[in-house]
Coordinates of C-alpha atoms in Angstrom, one line a residue:
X109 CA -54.3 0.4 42.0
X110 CA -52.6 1.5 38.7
X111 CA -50.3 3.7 38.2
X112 CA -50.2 7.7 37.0
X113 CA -51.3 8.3 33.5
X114 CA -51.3 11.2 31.0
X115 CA -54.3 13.1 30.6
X116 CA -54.4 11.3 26.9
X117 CA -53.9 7.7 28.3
X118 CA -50.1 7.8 27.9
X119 CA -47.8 6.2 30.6
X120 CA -45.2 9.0 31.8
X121 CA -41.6 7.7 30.4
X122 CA -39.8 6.0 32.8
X123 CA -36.4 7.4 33.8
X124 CA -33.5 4.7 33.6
X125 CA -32.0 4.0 37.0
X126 CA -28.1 4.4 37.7
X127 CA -28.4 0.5 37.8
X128 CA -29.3 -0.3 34.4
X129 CA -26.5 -0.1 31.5
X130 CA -27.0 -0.3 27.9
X131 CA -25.7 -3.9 26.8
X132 CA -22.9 -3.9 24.3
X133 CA -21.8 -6.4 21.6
X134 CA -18.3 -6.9 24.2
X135 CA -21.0 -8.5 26.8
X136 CA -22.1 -11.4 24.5
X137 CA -20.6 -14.7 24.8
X138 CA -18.6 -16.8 22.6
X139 CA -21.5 -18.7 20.8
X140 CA -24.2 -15.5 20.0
X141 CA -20.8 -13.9 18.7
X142 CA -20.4 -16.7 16.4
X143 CA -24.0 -16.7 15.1
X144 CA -23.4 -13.0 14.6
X145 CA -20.2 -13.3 12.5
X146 CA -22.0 -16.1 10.3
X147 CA -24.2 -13.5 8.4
X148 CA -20.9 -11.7 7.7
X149 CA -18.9 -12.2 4.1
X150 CA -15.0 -13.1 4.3
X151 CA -13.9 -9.1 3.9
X152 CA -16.4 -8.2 6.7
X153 CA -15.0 -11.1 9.1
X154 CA -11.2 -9.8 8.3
X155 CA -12.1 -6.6 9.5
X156 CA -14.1 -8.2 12.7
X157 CA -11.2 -10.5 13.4
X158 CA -8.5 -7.1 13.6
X159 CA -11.0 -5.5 16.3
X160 CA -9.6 -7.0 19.4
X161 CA -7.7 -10.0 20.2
X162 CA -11.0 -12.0 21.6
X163 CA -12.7 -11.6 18.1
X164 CA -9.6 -12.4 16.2
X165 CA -9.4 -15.5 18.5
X166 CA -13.0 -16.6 17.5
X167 CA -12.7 -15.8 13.8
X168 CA -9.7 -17.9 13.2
X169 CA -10.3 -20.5 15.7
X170 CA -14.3 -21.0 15.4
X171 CA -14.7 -24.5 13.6
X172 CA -18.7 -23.4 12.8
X173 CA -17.1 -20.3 11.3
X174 CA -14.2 -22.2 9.1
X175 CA -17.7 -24.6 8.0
X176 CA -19.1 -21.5 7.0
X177 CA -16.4 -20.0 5.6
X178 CA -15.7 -23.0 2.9
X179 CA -19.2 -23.8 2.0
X180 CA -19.4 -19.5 1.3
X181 CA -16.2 -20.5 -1.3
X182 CA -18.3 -22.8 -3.1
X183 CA -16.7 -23.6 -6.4
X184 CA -13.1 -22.2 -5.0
X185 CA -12.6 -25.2 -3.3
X186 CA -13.7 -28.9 -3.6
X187 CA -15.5 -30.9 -1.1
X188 CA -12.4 -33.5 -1.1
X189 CA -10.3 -30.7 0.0
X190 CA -12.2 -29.6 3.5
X191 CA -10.1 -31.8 5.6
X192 CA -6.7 -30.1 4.6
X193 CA -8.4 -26.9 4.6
X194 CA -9.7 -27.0 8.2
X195 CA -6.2 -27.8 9.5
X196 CA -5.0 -24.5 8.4
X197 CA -6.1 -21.4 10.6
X198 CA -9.2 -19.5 9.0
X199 CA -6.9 -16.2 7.9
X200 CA -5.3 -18.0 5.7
X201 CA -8.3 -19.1 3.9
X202 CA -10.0 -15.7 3.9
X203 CA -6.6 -14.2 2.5
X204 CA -6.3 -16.2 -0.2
X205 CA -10.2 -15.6 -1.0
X206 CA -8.8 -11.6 -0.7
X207 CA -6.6 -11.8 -3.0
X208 CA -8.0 -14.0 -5.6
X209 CA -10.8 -11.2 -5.5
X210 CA -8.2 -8.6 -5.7
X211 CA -6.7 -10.2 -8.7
X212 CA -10.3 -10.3 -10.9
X213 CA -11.2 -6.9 -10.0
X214 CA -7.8 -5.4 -11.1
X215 CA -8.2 -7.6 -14.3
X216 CA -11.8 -7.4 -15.2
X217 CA -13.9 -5.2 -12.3
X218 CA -15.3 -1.6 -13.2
X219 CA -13.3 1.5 -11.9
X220 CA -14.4 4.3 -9.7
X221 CA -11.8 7.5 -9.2
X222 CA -12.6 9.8 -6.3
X223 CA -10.0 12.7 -6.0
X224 CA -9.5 15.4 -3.8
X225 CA -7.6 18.5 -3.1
X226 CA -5.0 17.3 -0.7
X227 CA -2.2 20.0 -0.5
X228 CA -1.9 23.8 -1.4
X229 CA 0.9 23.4 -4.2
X230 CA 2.0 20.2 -5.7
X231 CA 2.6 16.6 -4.5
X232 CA 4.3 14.3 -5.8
X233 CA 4.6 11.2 -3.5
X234 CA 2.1 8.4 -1.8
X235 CA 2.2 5.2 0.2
X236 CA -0.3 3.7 1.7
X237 CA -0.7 1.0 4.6
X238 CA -2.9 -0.3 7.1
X239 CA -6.1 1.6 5.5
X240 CA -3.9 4.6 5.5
X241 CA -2.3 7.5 2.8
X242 CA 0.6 9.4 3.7
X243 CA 1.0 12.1 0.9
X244 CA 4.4 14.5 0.9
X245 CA 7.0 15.8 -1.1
X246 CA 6.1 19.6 -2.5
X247 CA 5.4 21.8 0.0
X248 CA 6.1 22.0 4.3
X249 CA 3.5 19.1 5.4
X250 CA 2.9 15.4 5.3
X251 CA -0.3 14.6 5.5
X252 CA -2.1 10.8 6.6
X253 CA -5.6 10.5 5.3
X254 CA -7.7 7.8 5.8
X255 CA -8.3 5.5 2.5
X256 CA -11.9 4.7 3.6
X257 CA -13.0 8.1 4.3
X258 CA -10.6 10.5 3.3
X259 CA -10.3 12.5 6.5
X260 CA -7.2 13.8 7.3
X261 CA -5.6 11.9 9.9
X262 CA -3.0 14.1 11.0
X263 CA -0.4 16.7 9.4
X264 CA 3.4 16.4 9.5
X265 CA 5.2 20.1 9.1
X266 CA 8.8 19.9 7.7
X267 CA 11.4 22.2 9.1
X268 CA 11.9 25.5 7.4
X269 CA 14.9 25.1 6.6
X270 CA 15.3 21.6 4.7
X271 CA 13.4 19.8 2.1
X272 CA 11.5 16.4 2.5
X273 CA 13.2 14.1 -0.6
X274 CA 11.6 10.8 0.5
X275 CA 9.9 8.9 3.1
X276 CA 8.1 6.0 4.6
X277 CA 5.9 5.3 7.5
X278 CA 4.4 2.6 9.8
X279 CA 1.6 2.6 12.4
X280 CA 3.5 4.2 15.1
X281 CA 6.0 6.5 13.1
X282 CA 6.5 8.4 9.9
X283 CA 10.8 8.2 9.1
X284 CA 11.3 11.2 6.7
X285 CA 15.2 12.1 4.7
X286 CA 15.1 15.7 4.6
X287 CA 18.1 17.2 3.2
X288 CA 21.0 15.3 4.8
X289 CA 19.5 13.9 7.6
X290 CA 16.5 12.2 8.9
X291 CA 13.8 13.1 10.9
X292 CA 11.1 11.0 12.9
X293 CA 7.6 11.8 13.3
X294 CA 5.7 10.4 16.4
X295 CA 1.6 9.8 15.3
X296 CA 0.9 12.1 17.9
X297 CA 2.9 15.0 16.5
X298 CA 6.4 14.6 18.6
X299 CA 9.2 15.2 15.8
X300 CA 12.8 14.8 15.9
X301 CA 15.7 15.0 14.0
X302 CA 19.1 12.9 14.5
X303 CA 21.8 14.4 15.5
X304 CA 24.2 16.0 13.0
X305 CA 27.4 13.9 14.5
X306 CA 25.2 11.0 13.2
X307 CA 22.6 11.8 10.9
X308 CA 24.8 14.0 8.5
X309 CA 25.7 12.3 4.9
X310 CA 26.2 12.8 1.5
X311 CA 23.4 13.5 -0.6
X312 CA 20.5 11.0 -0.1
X313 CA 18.0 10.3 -2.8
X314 CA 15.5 8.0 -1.6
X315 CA 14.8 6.1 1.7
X316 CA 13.2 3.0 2.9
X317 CA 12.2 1.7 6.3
X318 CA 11.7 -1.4 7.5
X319 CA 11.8 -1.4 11.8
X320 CA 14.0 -0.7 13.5
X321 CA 16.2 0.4 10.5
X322 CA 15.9 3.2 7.7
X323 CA 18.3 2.8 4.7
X324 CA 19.3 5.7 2.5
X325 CA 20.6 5.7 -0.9
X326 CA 23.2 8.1 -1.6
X327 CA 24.6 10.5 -4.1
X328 CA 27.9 8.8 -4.0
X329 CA 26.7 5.3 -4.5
X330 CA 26.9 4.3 -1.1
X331 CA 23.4 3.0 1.1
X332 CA 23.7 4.0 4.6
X333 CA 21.4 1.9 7.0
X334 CA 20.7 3.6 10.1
X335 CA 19.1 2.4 13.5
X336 CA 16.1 4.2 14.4
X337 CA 16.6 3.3 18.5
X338 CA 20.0 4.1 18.8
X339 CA 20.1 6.9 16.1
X340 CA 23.6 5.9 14.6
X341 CA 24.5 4.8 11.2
X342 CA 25.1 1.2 12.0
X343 CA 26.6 0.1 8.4
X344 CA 27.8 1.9 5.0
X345 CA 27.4 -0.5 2.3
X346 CA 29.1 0.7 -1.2
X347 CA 26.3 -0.4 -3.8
X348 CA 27.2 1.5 -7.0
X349 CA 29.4 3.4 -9.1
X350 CA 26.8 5.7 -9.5
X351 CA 23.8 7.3 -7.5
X352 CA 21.2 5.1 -6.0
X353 CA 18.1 5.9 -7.7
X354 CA 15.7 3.7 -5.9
X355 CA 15.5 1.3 -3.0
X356 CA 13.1 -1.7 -1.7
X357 CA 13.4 -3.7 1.4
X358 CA 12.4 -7.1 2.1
X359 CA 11.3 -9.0 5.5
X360 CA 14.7 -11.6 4.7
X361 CA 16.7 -8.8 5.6
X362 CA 17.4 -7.7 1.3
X363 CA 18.4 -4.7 -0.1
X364 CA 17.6 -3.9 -3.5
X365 CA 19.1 -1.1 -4.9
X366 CA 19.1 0.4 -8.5
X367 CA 21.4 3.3 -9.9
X368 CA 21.2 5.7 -12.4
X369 CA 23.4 3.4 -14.3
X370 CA 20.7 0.6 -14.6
X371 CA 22.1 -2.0 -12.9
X372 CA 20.0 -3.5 -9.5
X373 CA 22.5 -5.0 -6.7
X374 CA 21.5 -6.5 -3.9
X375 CA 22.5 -6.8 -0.4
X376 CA 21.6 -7.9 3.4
X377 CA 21.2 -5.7 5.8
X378 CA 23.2 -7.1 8.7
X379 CA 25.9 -7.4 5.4
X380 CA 28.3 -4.4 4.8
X381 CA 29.3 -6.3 1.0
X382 CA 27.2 -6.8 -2.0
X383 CA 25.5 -10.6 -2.3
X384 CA 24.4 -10.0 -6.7
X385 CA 23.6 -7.5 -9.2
X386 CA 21.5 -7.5 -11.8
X387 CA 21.1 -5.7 -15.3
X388 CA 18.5 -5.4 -17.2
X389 CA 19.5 -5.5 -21.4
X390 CA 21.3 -2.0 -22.4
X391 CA 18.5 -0.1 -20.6
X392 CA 19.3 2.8 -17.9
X393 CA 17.9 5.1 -15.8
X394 CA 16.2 3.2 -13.8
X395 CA 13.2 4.9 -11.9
X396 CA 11.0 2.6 -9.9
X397 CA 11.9 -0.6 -7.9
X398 CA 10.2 -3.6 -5.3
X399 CA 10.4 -6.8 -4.7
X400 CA 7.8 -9.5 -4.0
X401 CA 8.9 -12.0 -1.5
X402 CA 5.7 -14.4 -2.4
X403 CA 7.3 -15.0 -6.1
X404 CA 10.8 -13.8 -5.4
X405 CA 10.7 -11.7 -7.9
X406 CA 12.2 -8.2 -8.6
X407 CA 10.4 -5.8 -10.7
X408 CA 11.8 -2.5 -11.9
X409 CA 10.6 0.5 -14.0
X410 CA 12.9 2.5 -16.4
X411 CA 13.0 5.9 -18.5
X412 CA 12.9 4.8 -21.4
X413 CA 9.4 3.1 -20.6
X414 CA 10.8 -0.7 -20.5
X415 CA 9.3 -2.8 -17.2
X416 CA 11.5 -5.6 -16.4
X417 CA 11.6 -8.4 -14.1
X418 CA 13.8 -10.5 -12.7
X419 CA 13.5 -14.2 -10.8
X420 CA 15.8 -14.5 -7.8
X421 CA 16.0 -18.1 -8.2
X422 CA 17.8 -18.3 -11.1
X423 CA 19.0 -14.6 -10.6
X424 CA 17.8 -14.0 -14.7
X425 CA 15.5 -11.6 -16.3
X426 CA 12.3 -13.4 -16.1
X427 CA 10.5 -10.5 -18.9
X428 CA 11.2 -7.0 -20.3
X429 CA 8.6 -5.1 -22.3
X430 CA 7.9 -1.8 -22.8
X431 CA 4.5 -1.3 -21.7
X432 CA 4.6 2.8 -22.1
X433 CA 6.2 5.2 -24.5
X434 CA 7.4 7.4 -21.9
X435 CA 8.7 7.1 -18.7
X436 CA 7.7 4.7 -16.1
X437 CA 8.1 6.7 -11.9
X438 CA 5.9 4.2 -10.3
X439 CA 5.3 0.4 -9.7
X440 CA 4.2 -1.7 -6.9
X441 CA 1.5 -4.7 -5.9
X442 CA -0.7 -5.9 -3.2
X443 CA 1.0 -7.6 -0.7
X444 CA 0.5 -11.5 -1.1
X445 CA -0.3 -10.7 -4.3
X446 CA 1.8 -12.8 -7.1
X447 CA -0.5 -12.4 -10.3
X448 CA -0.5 -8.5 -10.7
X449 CA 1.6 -5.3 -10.7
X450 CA 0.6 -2.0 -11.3
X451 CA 2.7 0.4 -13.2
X452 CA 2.0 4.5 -13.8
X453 CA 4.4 6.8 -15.6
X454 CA 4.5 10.2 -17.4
X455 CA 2.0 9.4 -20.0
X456 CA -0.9 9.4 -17.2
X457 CA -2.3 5.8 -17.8
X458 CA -2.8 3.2 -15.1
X459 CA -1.6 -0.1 -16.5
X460 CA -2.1 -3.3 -14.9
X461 CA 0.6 -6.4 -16.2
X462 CA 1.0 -9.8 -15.2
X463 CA 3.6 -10.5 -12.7
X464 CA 4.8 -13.5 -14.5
X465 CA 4.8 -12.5 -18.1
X466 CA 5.2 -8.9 -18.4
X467 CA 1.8 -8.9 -20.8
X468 CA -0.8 -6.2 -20.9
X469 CA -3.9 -7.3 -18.3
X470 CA -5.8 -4.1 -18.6
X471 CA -5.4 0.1 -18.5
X472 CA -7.3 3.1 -17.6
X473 CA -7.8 7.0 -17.8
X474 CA -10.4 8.5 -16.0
X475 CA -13.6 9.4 -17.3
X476 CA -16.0 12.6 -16.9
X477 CA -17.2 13.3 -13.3
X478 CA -20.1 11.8 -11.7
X479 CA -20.6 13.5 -8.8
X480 CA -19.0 15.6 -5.8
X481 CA -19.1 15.5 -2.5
X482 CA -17.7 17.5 1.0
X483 CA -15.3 15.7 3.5
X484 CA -12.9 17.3 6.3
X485 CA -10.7 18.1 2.7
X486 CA -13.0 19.6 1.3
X487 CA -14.7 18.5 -2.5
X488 CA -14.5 14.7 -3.2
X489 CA -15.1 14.7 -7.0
X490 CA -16.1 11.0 -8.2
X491 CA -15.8 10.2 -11.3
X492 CA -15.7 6.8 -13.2
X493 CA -12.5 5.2 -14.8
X494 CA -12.3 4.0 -18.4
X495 CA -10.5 1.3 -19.6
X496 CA -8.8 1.3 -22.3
X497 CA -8.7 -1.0 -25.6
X498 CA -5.4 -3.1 -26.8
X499 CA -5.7 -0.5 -29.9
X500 CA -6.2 2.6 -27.8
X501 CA -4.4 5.5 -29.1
X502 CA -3.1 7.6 -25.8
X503 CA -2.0 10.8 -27.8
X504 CA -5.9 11.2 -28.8
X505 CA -6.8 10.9 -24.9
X506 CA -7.0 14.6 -23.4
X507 CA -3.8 15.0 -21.0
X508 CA -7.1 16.2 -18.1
X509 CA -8.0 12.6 -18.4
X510 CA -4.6 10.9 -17.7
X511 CA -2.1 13.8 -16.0
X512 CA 1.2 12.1 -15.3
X513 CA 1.2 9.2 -12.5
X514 CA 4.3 10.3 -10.3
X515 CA 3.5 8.0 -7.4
X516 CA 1.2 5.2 -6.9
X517 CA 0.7 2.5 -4.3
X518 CA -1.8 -0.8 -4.1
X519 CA -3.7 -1.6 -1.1
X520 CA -6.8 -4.2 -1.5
X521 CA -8.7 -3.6 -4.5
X522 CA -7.5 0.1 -5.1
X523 CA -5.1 2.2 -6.1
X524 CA -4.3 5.8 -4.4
X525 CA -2.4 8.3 -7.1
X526 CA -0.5 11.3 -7.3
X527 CA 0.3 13.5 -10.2
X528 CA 2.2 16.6 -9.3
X529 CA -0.2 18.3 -8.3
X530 CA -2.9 19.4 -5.6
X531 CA -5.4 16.4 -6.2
X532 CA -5.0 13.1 -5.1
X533 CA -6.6 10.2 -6.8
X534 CA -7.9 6.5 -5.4
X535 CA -8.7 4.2 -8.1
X536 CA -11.2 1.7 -6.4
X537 CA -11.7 -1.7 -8.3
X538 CA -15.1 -3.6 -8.1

């Protein structure tokens, strides 16, 4: 006997019993996964390896995926070199790869700008982490936006009362120095401010945080590190004779400090005395500062348009050039990364140096728009970025096409921008 048919010779549609489920990529074993991840290209299998723990587990430990991996490489490695290279765990493989890709695109790859409208009036700060902007300083909000879509995330209101002068964030928490005190932003929305008894000090210019602590760098010279768990100032270090400009932390448990003055010092944070200081030759005003743990080296961005460097192992100025006519706000690099640094100032272009000679790599304005498009921000306006010759002359550049870089910060292969105003700017490099 067969079964009921359709009056055209169709079989009715079978409805699917409470006892079937769909079968998901989680329900596949350890082998089918690996043959999976094998089509994949080293940036797709980072990505795959931060899903979970049981992927990151077979991306890094998967000897058929470390084969693949190396004979992907090609000419980056030689074949005598396999056996030292399997020892090591894949990641470090695939970030090396990264970053060597990184390097060539900031150097050599075509530029892409999209921009969008990303506050009512103007904003003037940016950091980026984790596939994540956090954009502030200029009006009431904070806002995270996502550096792959450009959704916004999540919005951050400042109290009416205060203004937001500097801030930093992490993937649990945005720490924020709003007039005298700080405030903490749960990713869910909870604020808080510390206590007054605790969280009162002189004027504070800029912070950095590094968990569990947030250090601020004061009016009166002084950088004041506080504990983000037990709310208290925990140490008040005397840096300067004159205001602290800029900060940058490092993992070693370093603070680098600059003042108006142009002198750096540096000191630890579990330290309440200053361990060196360095001065860059007769320049001041110093504007920008990090430090790149990689290379131990400390980079540093002045007024007068000068980038300088210094190596921490001889504690000497490695380079000094001045790479812009007006003033540099803005430098910083890709973590890991010890060939490049990119550097933005008033003049509106985005120059990429090497790390460890201070020379010209490559620069760009942005070009005429390409296209637009809608996200949750509204208009994303694409538009491709033009480098720039050795012989360029930037006064005959329209100021649309290079407004002044106030902030910048480098994730992998781009570069998210803001110019004090109501657009902000990623610079992707391919």
């Amino acid at each position: 006997m067969t079964g009921p048919s359709l009056a055209d010779g169709r079989s009715p549609t079978r409805k699917r019993s409470g006892s079937e489920r769909t079968t998901s990529i989680n329900s596949l074993d350890h082998d089918i996964l690996c043959v999976v991840f094998s089509f994949l290209g080293p940036f797709d299998l980072a990505h795959c390896s931060s899903v979970c723990k049981f992927w990151n587990k077979i991306v890094n430990k998967s000897k058929l995926l470390q084969d693949l991996y190396h004979r992907q490489r090609g000419s980056y490695a030689q074949s005598s070199d396999m056996p030292a290279l399997s020892q090591r765990p894949l990641r470090y493989h695939m970030r090396e790869w990264a970053i060597a890709h990184h390097q060539s695109s900031l150097r050599v790859g075509h530029v892409e700008v999209d921009q969008w409208k990303g506050h009512s009036i103007g904003v003037n700060q940016c950091r980026m982490k984790m596939s994540s902007i956090l954009t502030g300083v200029g009006d009431k909000v904070m806002r995270l936006w996502s550096a792959e879509s450009y959704k916004c995330l999540g919005e951050y209101a400042i109290p009416h009362a205060v203004s937001l002068i500097d801030y930093d964030f992490d993937e649990s928490k945005i720490v924020g120095l709003i007039g005298t005190r700080i405030g903490i932003w749960r990713r869910g929305g909870q604020r808080s401010i510390f206590p007054s008894r605790e969280g009162t000090f002189p004027k504070g210019l800029c912070l950095r945080y590094l968990d569990p602590e947030a250090v601020v760098g004061c009016e009166d010279g002084t950088v004041r590190v506080f504990d983000m768990y037990s709310r208290k100032c925990s140490r008040i270090i005397r840096m300067h004779s004159a205001p602290v400009t800029c900060l940058s932390l490092s993992g070693e448990q370093l603070i680098f400090s600059s003042s108006s003055l142009g002198s750096i010092t540096i000191s630890g944070l579990s330290s309440d005395e200053r361990v060196a200081t360095l001065r860059p030759n007769d320049r001041i005003g110093i504007k920008t500062l990090c430090f790149n743990p990689c290379s131990n080296l400390v980079f540093a961005g002045c007024a007068s348009g000068y980038a300088s460097c210094w190596d921490l192992r001889k504690m000497g100025v490695l380079w000094e050039r001045r790479v812009s006519p007006n003033v540099l706000y803005s430098l910083g690099h890709m973590q890991y990364d010890t060939s490049t640094i990119v550097v933005g100032g008033i003049d509106g272009v985005l120059r990429v140096l090497d790390q460890s000679t201070g020379e010209l790599v490559s620069s760009y304005v942005m070009d005429q728009p390409v296209s637009s498009a809608s996200s949750s921000s509204g208009g994303i306006e694409k538009r491709n970025g033009r480098r720039l010759s050795e012989d360029a002359r930037i006064d005959n550049i329209p100021r649309a096409a290079r407004p002044p870089i106030t902030c910048l910060a480098v994730g992998m292969k781009k570069v998210v921008t803001t110019h004090n105003g109501k657009q902000i700017r990623l610079w992707k490099f391919h």
